[in-house]
Short mmCIF file of C-alpha atoms and ligand atoms in Angstrom, two decimals:
data_model
loop_
_atom_site.label_atom_id
_atom_site.label_comp_id
_atom_site.label_asym_id
_atom_site.label_seq_id
_atom_site.Cartn_x
_atom_site.Cartn_y
_atom_site.Cartn_z
CA MET F 23 108.72 121.85 107.67
CA SER F 24 106.30 119.28 109.12
CA ASN F 25 107.65 116.00 110.51
CA THR F 26 106.23 114.07 107.58
CA GLY F 27 107.72 116.61 105.14
CA GLU F 28 111.08 116.20 106.85
CA GLN F 29 110.74 112.39 106.72
CA PHE F 30 109.98 112.49 102.98
CA LYS F 31 112.98 114.74 102.34
CA ASN F 32 115.19 112.30 104.26
CA ILE F 33 113.88 109.36 102.20
CA ILE F 34 114.61 111.13 98.90
CA ALA F 35 118.11 112.11 100.06
CA HIS F 36 118.77 108.59 101.38
CA SER F 37 117.66 106.91 98.19
CA LYS F 38 120.10 109.04 96.19
CA GLU F 39 123.01 108.72 98.64
CA TYR F 40 122.76 104.93 98.72
CA GLY F 41 122.25 104.21 95.02
CA PHE F 42 118.50 103.57 94.86
CA ILE F 43 117.19 106.46 92.73
CA PHE F 44 118.86 109.27 90.79
CA PRO F 45 117.21 112.17 88.93
CA SER F 46 117.36 111.43 85.19
CA SER F 47 120.12 113.23 83.24
CA GLU F 48 121.27 114.82 86.47
CA ILE F 49 124.43 116.36 84.97
CA TYR F 50 122.06 118.45 82.80
CA ASP F 51 120.01 119.43 85.89
CA GLY F 52 117.52 116.60 85.48
CA LEU F 53 114.33 116.10 83.50
CA GLY F 54 110.97 116.78 85.18
CA ALA F 55 109.36 113.75 86.80
CA VAL F 56 111.77 111.26 85.19
CA TYR F 57 114.09 109.15 87.37
CA ASP F 58 116.76 106.46 87.01
CA TYR F 59 117.12 103.48 89.31
CA GLY F 60 120.60 102.85 90.69
CA GLN F 61 122.40 99.66 91.63
CA PHE F 62 120.31 98.84 94.70
CA GLY F 63 117.11 100.40 93.34
CA VAL F 64 117.07 98.07 90.36
CA GLU F 65 117.43 95.03 92.63
CA LEU F 66 114.53 96.11 94.84
CA LYS F 67 112.45 96.84 91.74
CA ASN F 68 113.25 93.44 90.22
CA ASN F 69 112.31 91.70 93.46
CA ILE F 70 108.93 93.50 93.56
CA LYS F 71 108.34 92.51 89.92
CA ASN F 72 109.29 88.95 90.74
CA TYR F 73 106.90 88.83 93.71
CA TRP F 74 104.03 90.16 91.56
CA TRP F 75 104.80 87.90 88.58
CA LYS F 76 105.10 84.76 90.67
CA SER F 77 101.89 85.53 92.58
CA MET F 78 100.00 86.08 89.32
CA VAL F 79 101.51 83.70 86.78
CA GLN F 80 103.11 80.97 88.88
CA LEU F 81 100.37 80.65 91.50
CA HIS F 82 97.44 80.76 89.06
CA GLU F 83 97.11 77.94 86.55
CA ASN F 84 94.77 80.12 84.50
CA ILE F 85 96.98 83.23 84.21
CA VAL F 86 99.78 83.61 81.66
CA GLY F 87 102.11 86.51 80.91
CA ILE F 88 103.05 88.46 77.79
CA ASP F 89 105.38 91.31 76.84
CA SER F 90 103.82 93.53 74.17
CA ALA F 91 105.41 96.48 72.36
CA ILE F 92 105.22 100.05 73.64
CA PHE F 93 104.34 101.37 70.18
CA MET F 94 100.92 100.27 68.94
CA HIS F 95 98.75 101.07 65.96
CA PRO F 96 97.32 104.59 66.50
CA THR F 97 93.75 103.31 66.12
CA VAL F 98 94.24 101.33 69.35
CA TRP F 99 94.09 104.62 71.27
CA LYS F 100 91.10 105.88 69.34
CA ALA F 101 89.26 102.64 70.12
CA SER F 102 90.30 102.61 73.78
CA GLY F 103 88.94 106.14 74.25
CA HIS F 104 92.31 107.62 75.21
CA VAL F 105 92.42 110.04 72.26
CA ASP F 106 89.07 111.55 73.21
CA ALA F 107 88.76 111.00 76.93
CA PHE F 108 92.18 110.60 78.58
CA ASN F 109 92.11 114.12 79.94
CA ASP F 110 92.78 115.89 83.19
CA PRO F 111 90.80 119.04 84.14
CA LEU F 112 93.49 121.64 84.79
CA VAL F 113 93.39 125.02 86.47
CA ASP F 114 96.18 127.58 86.93
CA ASN F 115 96.68 129.98 89.78
CA LYS F 116 97.31 133.36 88.14
CA ASP F 117 99.60 134.60 90.93
CA SER F 118 101.87 131.60 91.55
CA LYS F 119 101.57 130.46 87.89
CA LYS F 120 101.28 126.92 89.30
CA ARG F 121 99.05 124.40 87.55
CA TYR F 122 96.76 121.98 89.40
CA ARG F 123 94.27 119.25 88.65
CA ALA F 124 90.90 120.76 89.56
CA ASP F 125 89.58 117.46 91.00
CA VAL F 126 92.71 117.00 93.13
CA LEU F 127 92.33 120.51 94.63
CA ILE F 128 88.78 119.60 95.64
CA GLU F 129 89.78 116.14 96.93
CA ASP F 130 92.51 117.74 99.05
CA TYR F 131 89.86 120.07 100.48
CA ILE F 132 87.72 117.02 101.35
CA ALA F 133 90.75 115.38 102.99
CA LYS F 134 91.07 118.44 105.25
CA ILE F 135 87.45 118.00 106.43
CA GLU F 136 88.16 114.29 107.00
CA GLY F 137 91.12 115.41 109.12
CA LYS F 138 88.76 117.49 111.28
CA ILE F 139 86.51 114.48 111.82
CA LYS F 140 89.50 112.35 112.75
CA LYS F 141 90.59 114.95 115.32
CA GLU F 142 87.13 114.84 116.97
CA VAL F 143 87.26 111.03 117.05
CA ASP F 144 90.81 110.99 118.47
CA LYS F 145 89.83 113.49 121.18
CA ALA F 146 86.82 111.41 122.18
CA THR F 147 88.86 108.18 122.13
CA LYS F 148 91.27 109.76 124.63
CA ARG F 149 88.44 111.09 126.80
CA PHE F 150 86.36 107.91 127.00
CA GLY F 151 89.12 105.28 126.86
CA ASP F 152 88.06 101.62 126.59
CA SER F 153 84.34 102.36 126.84
CA PHE F 154 84.43 104.51 123.64
CA ASP F 155 82.06 103.40 120.89
CA GLU F 156 83.39 105.05 117.73
CA LYS F 157 80.46 104.00 115.53
CA GLN F 158 77.92 105.51 117.90
CA PHE F 159 80.01 108.68 118.28
CA ARG F 160 80.19 109.13 114.49
CA GLU F 161 76.43 108.66 114.22
CA THR F 162 75.49 111.14 116.97
CA ASN F 163 78.14 113.86 117.36
CA GLN F 164 76.77 116.99 115.68
CA ARG F 165 80.12 118.39 114.52
CA VAL F 166 81.04 115.04 112.94
CA LEU F 167 77.62 114.78 111.29
CA ASP F 168 77.84 118.34 109.89
CA ASN F 169 81.28 117.70 108.46
CA GLN F 170 80.23 114.33 107.04
CA LYS F 171 77.27 116.01 105.31
CA LYS F 172 79.61 118.68 103.89
CA ILE F 173 81.86 115.95 102.45
CA GLU F 174 78.94 114.09 100.86
CA ASP F 175 77.60 117.30 99.25
CA ILE F 176 80.98 118.19 97.76
CA GLU F 177 81.61 114.61 96.57
CA GLN F 178 78.23 114.49 94.87
CA LYS F 179 78.87 117.77 93.03
CA LEU F 180 82.38 116.72 92.06
CA LYS F 181 81.12 113.41 90.68
CA THR F 182 78.40 115.09 88.60
CA PHE F 183 80.65 117.83 87.21
CA LEU F 184 83.40 115.35 86.29
CA GLU F 185 80.99 112.94 84.64
CA GLU F 186 79.40 115.72 82.64
CA SER F 187 82.76 117.40 81.93
CA ASP F 188 81.14 120.56 83.29
CA LEU F 189 84.31 122.64 83.61
CA GLU F 190 82.55 125.91 84.46
CA SER F 191 80.84 124.35 87.46
CA LEU F 192 84.13 122.78 88.56
CA LYS F 193 85.71 126.22 88.65
CA LYS F 194 82.71 127.63 90.53
CA LEU F 195 82.98 124.81 93.10
CA ILE F 196 86.65 125.67 93.71
CA GLU F 197 85.66 129.33 94.19
CA ASP F 198 82.62 128.56 96.38
CA LEU F 199 84.74 126.38 98.68
CA GLY F 200 87.27 129.20 98.96
CA ILE F 201 90.16 126.95 97.90
CA ALA F 202 93.44 128.86 97.81
CA CYS F 203 96.66 128.06 95.96
CA PRO F 204 99.02 126.30 98.42
CA ILE F 205 101.93 128.37 97.02
CA SER F 206 100.58 131.92 96.63
CA GLY F 207 97.64 131.63 99.04
CA SER F 208 95.47 133.47 96.48
CA LYS F 209 92.12 132.41 95.02
CA ASN F 210 92.85 133.94 91.63
CA TRP F 211 92.10 130.98 89.30
CA THR F 212 91.99 130.64 85.50
CA ASP F 213 89.16 128.72 83.81
CA VAL F 214 89.36 124.92 84.02
CA ARG F 215 90.55 123.25 80.79
CA GLN F 216 90.88 119.65 79.60
CA PHE F 217 94.39 118.42 78.76
CA ASN F 218 95.22 115.11 77.01
CA LEU F 219 97.93 113.13 78.79
CA MET F 220 99.31 111.02 75.93
CA PHE F 221 102.78 111.62 74.50
CA SER F 222 102.87 111.44 70.72
CA THR F 223 105.71 110.97 68.30
CA GLN F 224 106.10 110.14 64.62
CA MET F 225 106.96 106.88 62.97
CA GLY F 226 108.75 106.78 59.61
CA SER F 227 110.18 109.65 57.62
CA VAL F 228 107.07 111.35 56.25
CA SER F 229 105.60 113.81 58.70
CA ASP F 230 101.88 113.93 58.17
CA ASP F 231 99.06 113.05 60.54
CA THR F 232 98.90 109.39 59.54
CA ASP F 233 102.34 108.81 61.05
CA VAL F 234 101.46 110.08 64.52
CA ILE F 235 101.77 107.33 67.09
CA TYR F 236 101.54 107.41 70.87
CA LEU F 237 103.69 106.13 73.68
CA ARG F 238 101.30 103.80 75.47
CA PRO F 239 99.67 105.40 78.55
CA GLU F 240 98.77 101.96 79.95
CA THR F 241 99.97 98.42 79.23
CA ALA F 242 96.43 96.99 79.24
CA GLN F 243 95.73 97.63 75.54
CA GLY F 244 98.67 95.40 74.53
CA ILE F 245 96.81 92.60 76.32
CA TYR F 246 93.42 93.29 74.70
CA VAL F 247 94.77 93.29 71.16
CA ASN F 248 96.47 89.95 71.90
CA PHE F 249 93.45 88.44 73.63
CA LEU F 250 92.65 85.97 70.85
CA ASN F 251 96.30 85.17 70.08
CA VAL F 252 96.85 84.06 73.67
CA GLN F 253 93.46 82.40 74.10
CA LYS F 254 93.89 80.28 70.95
CA THR F 255 97.59 79.41 71.23
CA GLY F 256 97.37 78.78 74.99
CA ARG F 257 94.01 76.97 74.67
CA MET F 258 92.78 79.15 77.55
CA LYS F 259 89.32 78.65 78.97
CA ILE F 260 87.31 81.42 80.58
CA PRO F 261 87.89 82.57 83.28
CA PHE F 262 91.55 83.26 82.51
CA GLY F 263 94.01 86.10 82.87
CA ILE F 264 96.86 87.72 80.96
CA ALA F 265 99.53 89.56 82.95
CA GLN F 266 102.11 92.06 81.81
CA ILE F 267 104.82 94.27 83.30
CA GLY F 268 106.02 97.20 81.22
CA LYS F 269 106.64 100.89 80.71
CA ALA F 270 103.85 103.43 80.35
CA PHE F 271 104.06 107.16 79.62
CA ARG F 272 101.86 110.07 80.62
CA ASN F 273 102.43 113.78 80.17
CA GLU F 274 101.49 114.45 83.79
CA ILE F 275 100.93 118.10 84.52
CA VAL F 276 101.12 117.98 88.25
CA ALA F 277 104.20 115.79 88.33
CA ARG F 278 105.63 116.00 91.82
CA GLN F 279 106.18 113.90 94.91
CA PHE F 280 109.28 112.12 93.62
CA ILE F 281 108.51 108.76 91.98
CA PHE F 282 104.82 108.88 92.96
CA ARG F 283 103.75 110.63 89.75
CA MET F 284 106.20 110.20 86.89
CA ARG F 285 106.07 110.85 83.16
CA GLU F 286 107.76 107.53 82.38
CA PHE F 287 106.85 104.71 84.74
CA GLU F 288 106.16 100.99 84.91
CA GLN F 289 102.88 99.19 85.40
CA MET F 290 102.11 95.63 86.49
CA GLU F 291 98.69 94.87 85.02
CA MET F 292 96.55 91.77 84.79
CA GLN F 293 93.39 91.50 82.70
CA PHE F 294 91.04 88.74 83.80
CA PHE F 295 88.57 87.60 81.11
CA ILE F 296 85.22 86.37 82.42
CA LYS F 297 81.70 85.47 81.46
CA PRO F 298 79.38 88.52 81.11
CA GLY F 299 77.42 88.83 84.33
CA ASP F 300 80.21 87.38 86.50
CA ASP F 301 81.83 90.80 86.87
CA LYS F 302 80.73 91.59 90.45
CA LYS F 303 81.96 88.23 91.75
CA TRP F 304 85.40 88.54 90.16
CA TYR F 305 85.74 92.23 91.03
CA GLU F 306 85.29 91.36 94.72
CA TYR F 307 87.60 88.34 94.35
CA TRP F 308 90.43 90.43 92.92
CA LYS F 309 89.99 93.18 95.49
CA GLU F 310 90.49 90.56 98.20
CA GLN F 311 93.44 88.87 96.46
CA ARG F 312 95.26 92.11 95.88
CA ILE F 313 94.97 93.42 99.43
CA LYS F 314 96.19 90.01 100.64
CA TRP F 315 99.26 90.41 98.38
CA HIS F 316 100.06 93.73 100.05
CA HIS F 317 99.39 92.52 103.59
CA ALA F 318 101.70 89.51 103.12
CA LEU F 319 104.66 91.94 103.10
CA GLY F 320 104.22 92.60 106.80
CA ILE F 321 103.89 96.39 106.39
CA PRO F 322 101.27 97.52 109.00
CA LYS F 323 97.75 96.86 107.68
CA SER F 324 96.68 100.30 108.91
CA LYS F 325 98.72 101.79 106.05
CA TYR F 326 96.31 100.40 103.44
CA ARG F 327 92.69 101.24 102.71
CA PHE F 328 90.20 100.88 99.88
CA HIS F 329 88.76 103.95 98.18
CA ASP F 330 85.85 103.43 95.82
CA HIS F 331 85.91 105.75 92.81
CA LEU F 332 83.50 108.64 92.54
CA LYS F 333 84.36 109.24 88.93
CA MET F 334 84.80 106.07 86.91
CA ALA F 335 87.37 106.07 84.10
CA HIS F 336 85.64 106.00 80.71
CA TYR F 337 85.94 102.20 80.50
CA ALA F 338 84.77 101.06 83.97
CA ASN F 339 81.47 100.23 85.70
CA ALA F 340 83.10 99.79 89.12
CA ALA F 341 86.52 100.78 90.37
CA SER F 342 88.35 100.83 93.65
CA ASP F 343 91.81 102.02 94.63
CA ILE F 344 94.02 100.43 97.20
CA GLU F 345 95.40 103.53 98.86
CA PHE F 346 98.64 103.57 100.83
CA GLU F 347 99.73 105.98 103.53
CA PHE F 348 102.72 107.60 101.83
CA PRO F 349 104.69 110.25 103.77
CA PHE F 350 102.36 112.85 102.16
CA GLY F 351 99.14 111.04 103.14
CA PHE F 352 96.87 108.29 101.80
CA LYS F 353 97.12 108.11 97.97
CA GLU F 354 96.34 105.62 95.22
CA LEU F 355 98.75 102.70 94.97
CA GLU F 356 96.76 100.23 92.87
CA GLY F 357 93.47 100.16 90.97
CA ILE F 358 91.01 97.29 90.58
CA HIS F 359 88.66 98.01 87.70
CA SER F 360 85.63 96.24 86.33
CA ARG F 361 86.04 97.18 82.65
CA THR F 362 83.01 95.30 81.27
CA ASP F 363 83.36 94.44 77.55
CA PHE F 364 84.20 98.07 76.73
CA ASP F 365 87.70 97.49 75.36
CA LEU F 366 87.21 94.25 73.40
CA LYS F 367 83.99 95.59 71.84
CA ALA F 368 85.67 98.85 70.90
CA HIS F 369 88.53 96.95 69.25
CA GLU F 370 86.01 94.77 67.40
CA GLU F 371 84.35 97.89 66.02
CA HIS F 372 87.53 99.68 65.03
CA SER F 373 89.38 96.65 63.61
CA ASN F 374 86.41 94.86 62.04
CA LYS F 375 87.75 91.63 63.57
CA LYS F 376 85.79 89.42 65.92
CA LEU F 377 87.23 89.29 69.44
CA GLN F 378 84.90 86.66 70.84
CA TYR F 379 85.15 83.49 72.83
CA PHE F 380 83.27 80.29 72.13
CA ASP F 381 81.97 78.99 75.43
CA ALA F 382 81.56 75.23 74.97
CA GLU F 383 79.52 74.85 78.17
CA GLU F 384 77.04 77.49 77.08
CA ASN F 385 77.39 76.61 73.41
CA LYS F 386 77.61 80.25 72.35
CA ASN F 387 80.01 83.04 71.38
CA TYR F 388 80.38 86.18 73.45
CA VAL F 389 82.70 89.11 74.05
CA PRO F 390 84.17 88.45 77.51
CA TYR F 391 83.97 90.95 80.36
CA VAL F 392 87.19 92.02 82.05
CA VAL F 393 88.31 92.71 85.59
CA GLU F 394 91.67 94.43 85.73
CA THR F 395 94.23 94.81 88.49
CA SER F 396 96.71 97.60 87.81
CA ILE F 397 99.57 98.67 90.04
CA GLY F 398 102.36 101.16 89.41
CA LEU F 399 105.69 99.47 90.04
CA ASP F 400 107.32 102.75 91.00
CA ARG F 401 104.54 103.58 93.47
CA MET F 402 104.90 100.11 94.93
CA PHE F 403 108.63 100.79 95.23
CA LEU F 404 107.90 104.06 97.04
CA SER F 405 105.44 102.38 99.40
CA VAL F 406 108.06 99.77 100.38
CA LEU F 407 110.87 102.33 100.61
CA SER F 408 108.94 104.90 102.64
CA SER F 409 107.46 102.42 105.10
CA SER F 410 110.88 100.74 105.61
CA PHE F 411 112.96 103.85 106.26
CA GLU F 412 113.85 104.70 109.85
CA LYS F 413 116.27 107.11 111.48
CA GLU F 414 116.60 105.01 114.60
CA GLN F 415 117.69 106.43 117.94
CA LEU F 416 120.19 104.07 119.58
CA GLU F 417 121.40 103.82 123.15
CA GLY F 418 124.19 106.29 123.91
CA GLY F 419 122.65 109.04 121.77
CA ASN F 420 123.70 107.52 118.42
CA THR F 421 121.41 107.12 115.43
CA ARG F 422 121.42 104.73 112.49
CA ASP F 423 119.65 104.94 109.13
CA VAL F 424 118.01 101.62 108.46
CA LEU F 425 115.74 100.24 105.74
CA HIS F 426 113.56 97.50 107.23
CA PHE F 427 112.71 95.92 103.86
CA PRO F 428 110.75 92.65 103.87
CA PRO F 429 113.75 90.24 103.54
CA ALA F 430 112.47 88.67 100.32
CA LEU F 431 112.48 92.10 98.63
CA ALA F 432 115.81 93.36 99.98
CA PRO F 433 118.35 94.20 97.21
CA ILE F 434 121.16 92.36 99.03
CA LYS F 435 120.14 89.37 101.11
CA VAL F 436 123.42 88.68 102.92
CA ALA F 437 126.63 90.62 103.50
CA VAL F 438 129.70 88.45 104.04
CA LEU F 439 132.21 90.23 106.27
CA PRO F 440 135.61 88.95 107.45
CA LEU F 441 136.31 90.54 110.84
CA THR F 442 139.85 91.51 109.77
CA LYS F 443 141.89 91.40 106.57
CA LYS F 444 144.45 89.07 108.17
CA ASP F 445 144.92 85.49 109.43
CA GLY F 446 143.20 83.83 106.47
CA LEU F 447 139.77 85.29 107.35
CA PRO F 448 139.22 86.83 103.87
CA ASP F 449 139.91 83.44 102.20
CA LYS F 450 137.37 81.71 104.42
CA ALA F 451 134.87 84.55 103.83
CA ARG F 452 135.35 84.28 100.06
CA SER F 453 134.57 80.57 100.14
CA ILE F 454 131.34 81.29 102.08
CA MET F 455 130.48 84.07 99.63
CA LYS F 456 130.99 81.66 96.70
CA GLN F 457 128.57 79.20 98.27
CA LEU F 458 125.81 81.73 99.04
CA MET F 459 126.01 83.81 95.85
CA LEU F 460 124.75 80.88 93.78
CA LYS F 461 121.34 81.39 95.37
CA HIS F 462 121.24 84.93 96.69
CA ASN F 463 122.42 88.41 95.88
CA CYS F 464 125.31 88.80 98.35
CA HIS F 465 127.79 91.53 99.13
CA TYR F 466 131.41 91.01 100.21
CA GLU F 467 133.20 93.73 102.14
CA GLU F 468 136.41 93.83 104.18
CA LYS F 469 137.18 97.57 104.34
CA ASP F 470 136.55 99.62 107.54
CA SER F 471 135.58 98.55 111.04
CA ILE F 472 132.91 95.91 111.44
CA GLY F 473 130.60 98.51 113.07
CA LYS F 474 130.85 100.82 110.06
CA ARG F 475 130.21 97.91 107.69
CA TYR F 476 127.09 96.90 109.63
CA ARG F 477 125.80 100.49 109.36
CA ARG F 478 126.32 100.55 105.60
CA GLN F 479 124.36 97.30 105.25
CA ASP F 480 121.58 98.65 107.51
CA ALA F 481 121.34 101.71 105.25
CA ILE F 482 120.75 99.58 102.13
CA GLY F 483 118.40 97.23 103.98
CA THR F 484 120.48 94.01 104.02
CA PRO F 485 118.56 91.73 106.40
CA TYR F 486 121.54 89.55 107.46
CA CYS F 487 125.28 89.93 107.88
CA ILE F 488 127.54 86.92 108.24
CA THR F 489 130.76 87.66 110.07
CA ILE F 490 133.81 85.42 109.79
CA ASP F 491 136.13 85.60 112.82
CA HIS F 492 138.90 83.53 114.39
CA GLU F 493 136.41 81.11 115.92
CA THR F 494 135.23 80.38 112.38
CA LEU F 495 138.62 78.89 111.57
CA GLU F 496 138.60 76.75 114.69
CA LYS F 497 134.99 75.61 114.90
CA ASP F 498 133.49 76.17 111.45
CA THR F 499 130.89 78.60 112.83
CA VAL F 500 129.98 82.19 111.87
CA THR F 501 127.87 84.92 113.45
CA LEU F 502 124.57 85.83 111.82
CA ARG F 503 123.51 89.41 112.57
CA ASN F 504 119.89 90.47 112.27
CA ARG F 505 119.40 93.94 110.73
CA ASP F 506 116.26 94.83 112.70
CA THR F 507 117.20 93.59 116.19
CA MET F 508 120.98 93.96 115.68
CA GLU F 509 121.28 90.69 117.61
CA GLN F 510 123.86 88.10 116.65
CA GLU F 511 123.68 84.35 116.87
CA ARG F 512 126.38 81.79 116.31
CA ILE F 513 125.51 79.19 113.67
CA SER F 514 127.46 76.37 112.06
CA ILE F 515 128.59 76.76 108.46
CA ALA F 516 126.97 73.39 107.72
CA GLU F 517 123.54 74.83 108.60
CA MET F 518 124.15 78.38 107.33
CA GLU F 519 122.77 77.98 103.81
CA LYS F 520 119.54 76.39 105.01
CA ILE F 521 119.01 79.03 107.71
CA VAL F 522 119.57 81.90 105.26
CA ASP F 523 117.33 80.30 102.61
CA GLU F 524 114.46 80.06 105.07
CA LYS F 525 114.80 83.62 106.28
CA VAL F 526 114.97 85.41 102.92
CA SER F 527 112.91 83.14 100.70
CA MET F 528 110.19 84.61 98.47
CA ASN F 529 108.12 81.59 99.52
CA ASN F 530 107.60 83.28 102.90
CA LEU F 531 105.41 85.76 100.99
CA LEU F 532 103.90 83.41 98.42
CA ASN F 533 102.84 80.87 101.07
CA GLN F 534 100.49 83.46 102.52
CA LEU F 535 98.59 83.83 99.24
CA SER F 536 96.46 80.74 99.25
CA VAL F 537 94.75 80.53 95.87
N1 GAP E 612 95.06 100.23 82.99
C1 GAP E 612 94.42 101.01 83.99
C2 GAP E 612 95.20 102.14 84.42
O1 GAP E 612 96.20 102.49 83.83
P1 GAP E 612 95.36 103.98 86.27
O2 GAP E 612 94.60 104.13 87.56
O3 GAP E 612 95.41 105.16 85.37
O4 GAP E 612 94.72 102.73 85.54
C3 GAP E 612 97.09 102.34 87.29
O5 GAP E 612 96.84 103.54 86.61
C4 GAP E 612 98.24 102.49 88.27
O6 GAP E 612 99.39 102.98 87.59
C5 GAP E 612 97.98 103.50 89.39
O7 GAP E 612 97.29 102.92 90.46
C6 GAP E 612 99.38 103.91 89.78
O8 GAP E 612 99.94 102.98 90.68
C7 GAP E 612 100.15 103.80 88.47
N2 GAP E 612 100.33 105.14 87.87
C8 GAP E 612 99.43 105.83 87.12
N3 GAP E 612 99.95 106.99 86.73
C9 GAP E 612 101.22 107.04 87.23
C10 GAP E 612 102.28 107.99 87.16
N4 GAP E 612 102.17 109.12 86.46
N5 GAP E 612 103.45 107.72 87.80
C11 GAP E 612 103.60 106.55 88.48
N6 GAP E 612 102.63 105.63 88.58
C12 GAP E 612 101.46 105.86 87.95
#
């Protein structure tokens, strides 16, 4: 297994062992691509939600939140285009019987060519050192140019075939490129077929077609159908946004890679309503805001990149992904989509209700345009978890498992640990715990050696441990241990609360997002 494969396996095992994520219905051998969050997982998830919600709703005077129902009138999904166009092009390998998304097979092939280019660049960087001009190298090296041309040709074909839903040509492209099944190694492919990703169920007791309803595949439509309700009752003026966090469901075919692609997941979406014609400006604005939100976490910036879409979803005129370097490579973490007036107009047509805004400055009615930011909460969770996990080599040949979470997102902020169970130390520790737990999620523990307790806190990503020892009783001081450096400092109990507040506060993140 490759190093990155090994790393990913360790992360999955760690997240189960320490109560972050469990397979759903595990005693019945699980349910494909469905997961439950455990005691520490739910805290991390809530903190991510909180960071997103505060950055959207609290920091923007012109953004408000809602919580709409998962079940919606079935015509919503006809109007939105999901009944007709929310499809994946699928292809099966006849030997392994494994099913793949045709476009993903081709994109993986492109990624391999990109890998070759990167190797050439890395080799040249080593050879030429400081004097290396990467731009010039990319523009003149023949092997790089040939590979770049290959990529552009394939991308162009892929874009055309996807846009035209030309499934025969998609299959031919897979064959022409000689793409083999990663499992069987064979090139024995079925035809490419379209597959709708929505789950359906029935409402009421009579089972005919009129009762078929869908589990929402995105939260965005709950915002569109409430656009006027919120605009009128909140007296909102364009530009303004509506944010929502909630569950979404997709019958993913290629559901793998742990919580990266799930059948039941959560989205954090914000729809920003703007004047027609202002779409480019706001699209760029939200791209910048969203990458800033990610960078504020302190995860290396090199782990993020933008990827502009080749194939637009049926509702968008421009779309870009923020990709993250997961243990299995760069993949989509968030989407920023310029959705034009597609959705509101479609709902006007299907509902026969006007969904327009009266612009007092312009003295006219119009259907607003929309720029959307859409991030999967579970993918965000995986990005934080995977970039925080380390099997650290320590002096003396020991190792420790540590989760270097950004302190504001850590499930437990402070562990309160009496050095021993005797001499009144637990009583003193309890009184400190009582003080801190009013503000922060804290953990009290007195069992096992202090070293073992530190390790357990490292493994769940607790940024600080406060240890109560005999000096505490004499001088009213405690030790504050830093998870990442493992260094300890002595601080007075009088200052303790303030010091902890400053270190773990969500404001450390929010302050970086100047609006
Ligand atoms: N409203 C627009 C929309 O839903 P999308 O690109 O299909 O756009 C947005 O999804 C985000 O939702 C993705 O960037 C990803 O983070 C998350 N997402 C989509 N499908 C997912 C799945 N099956 N499992 C987990 N997260 C998913």
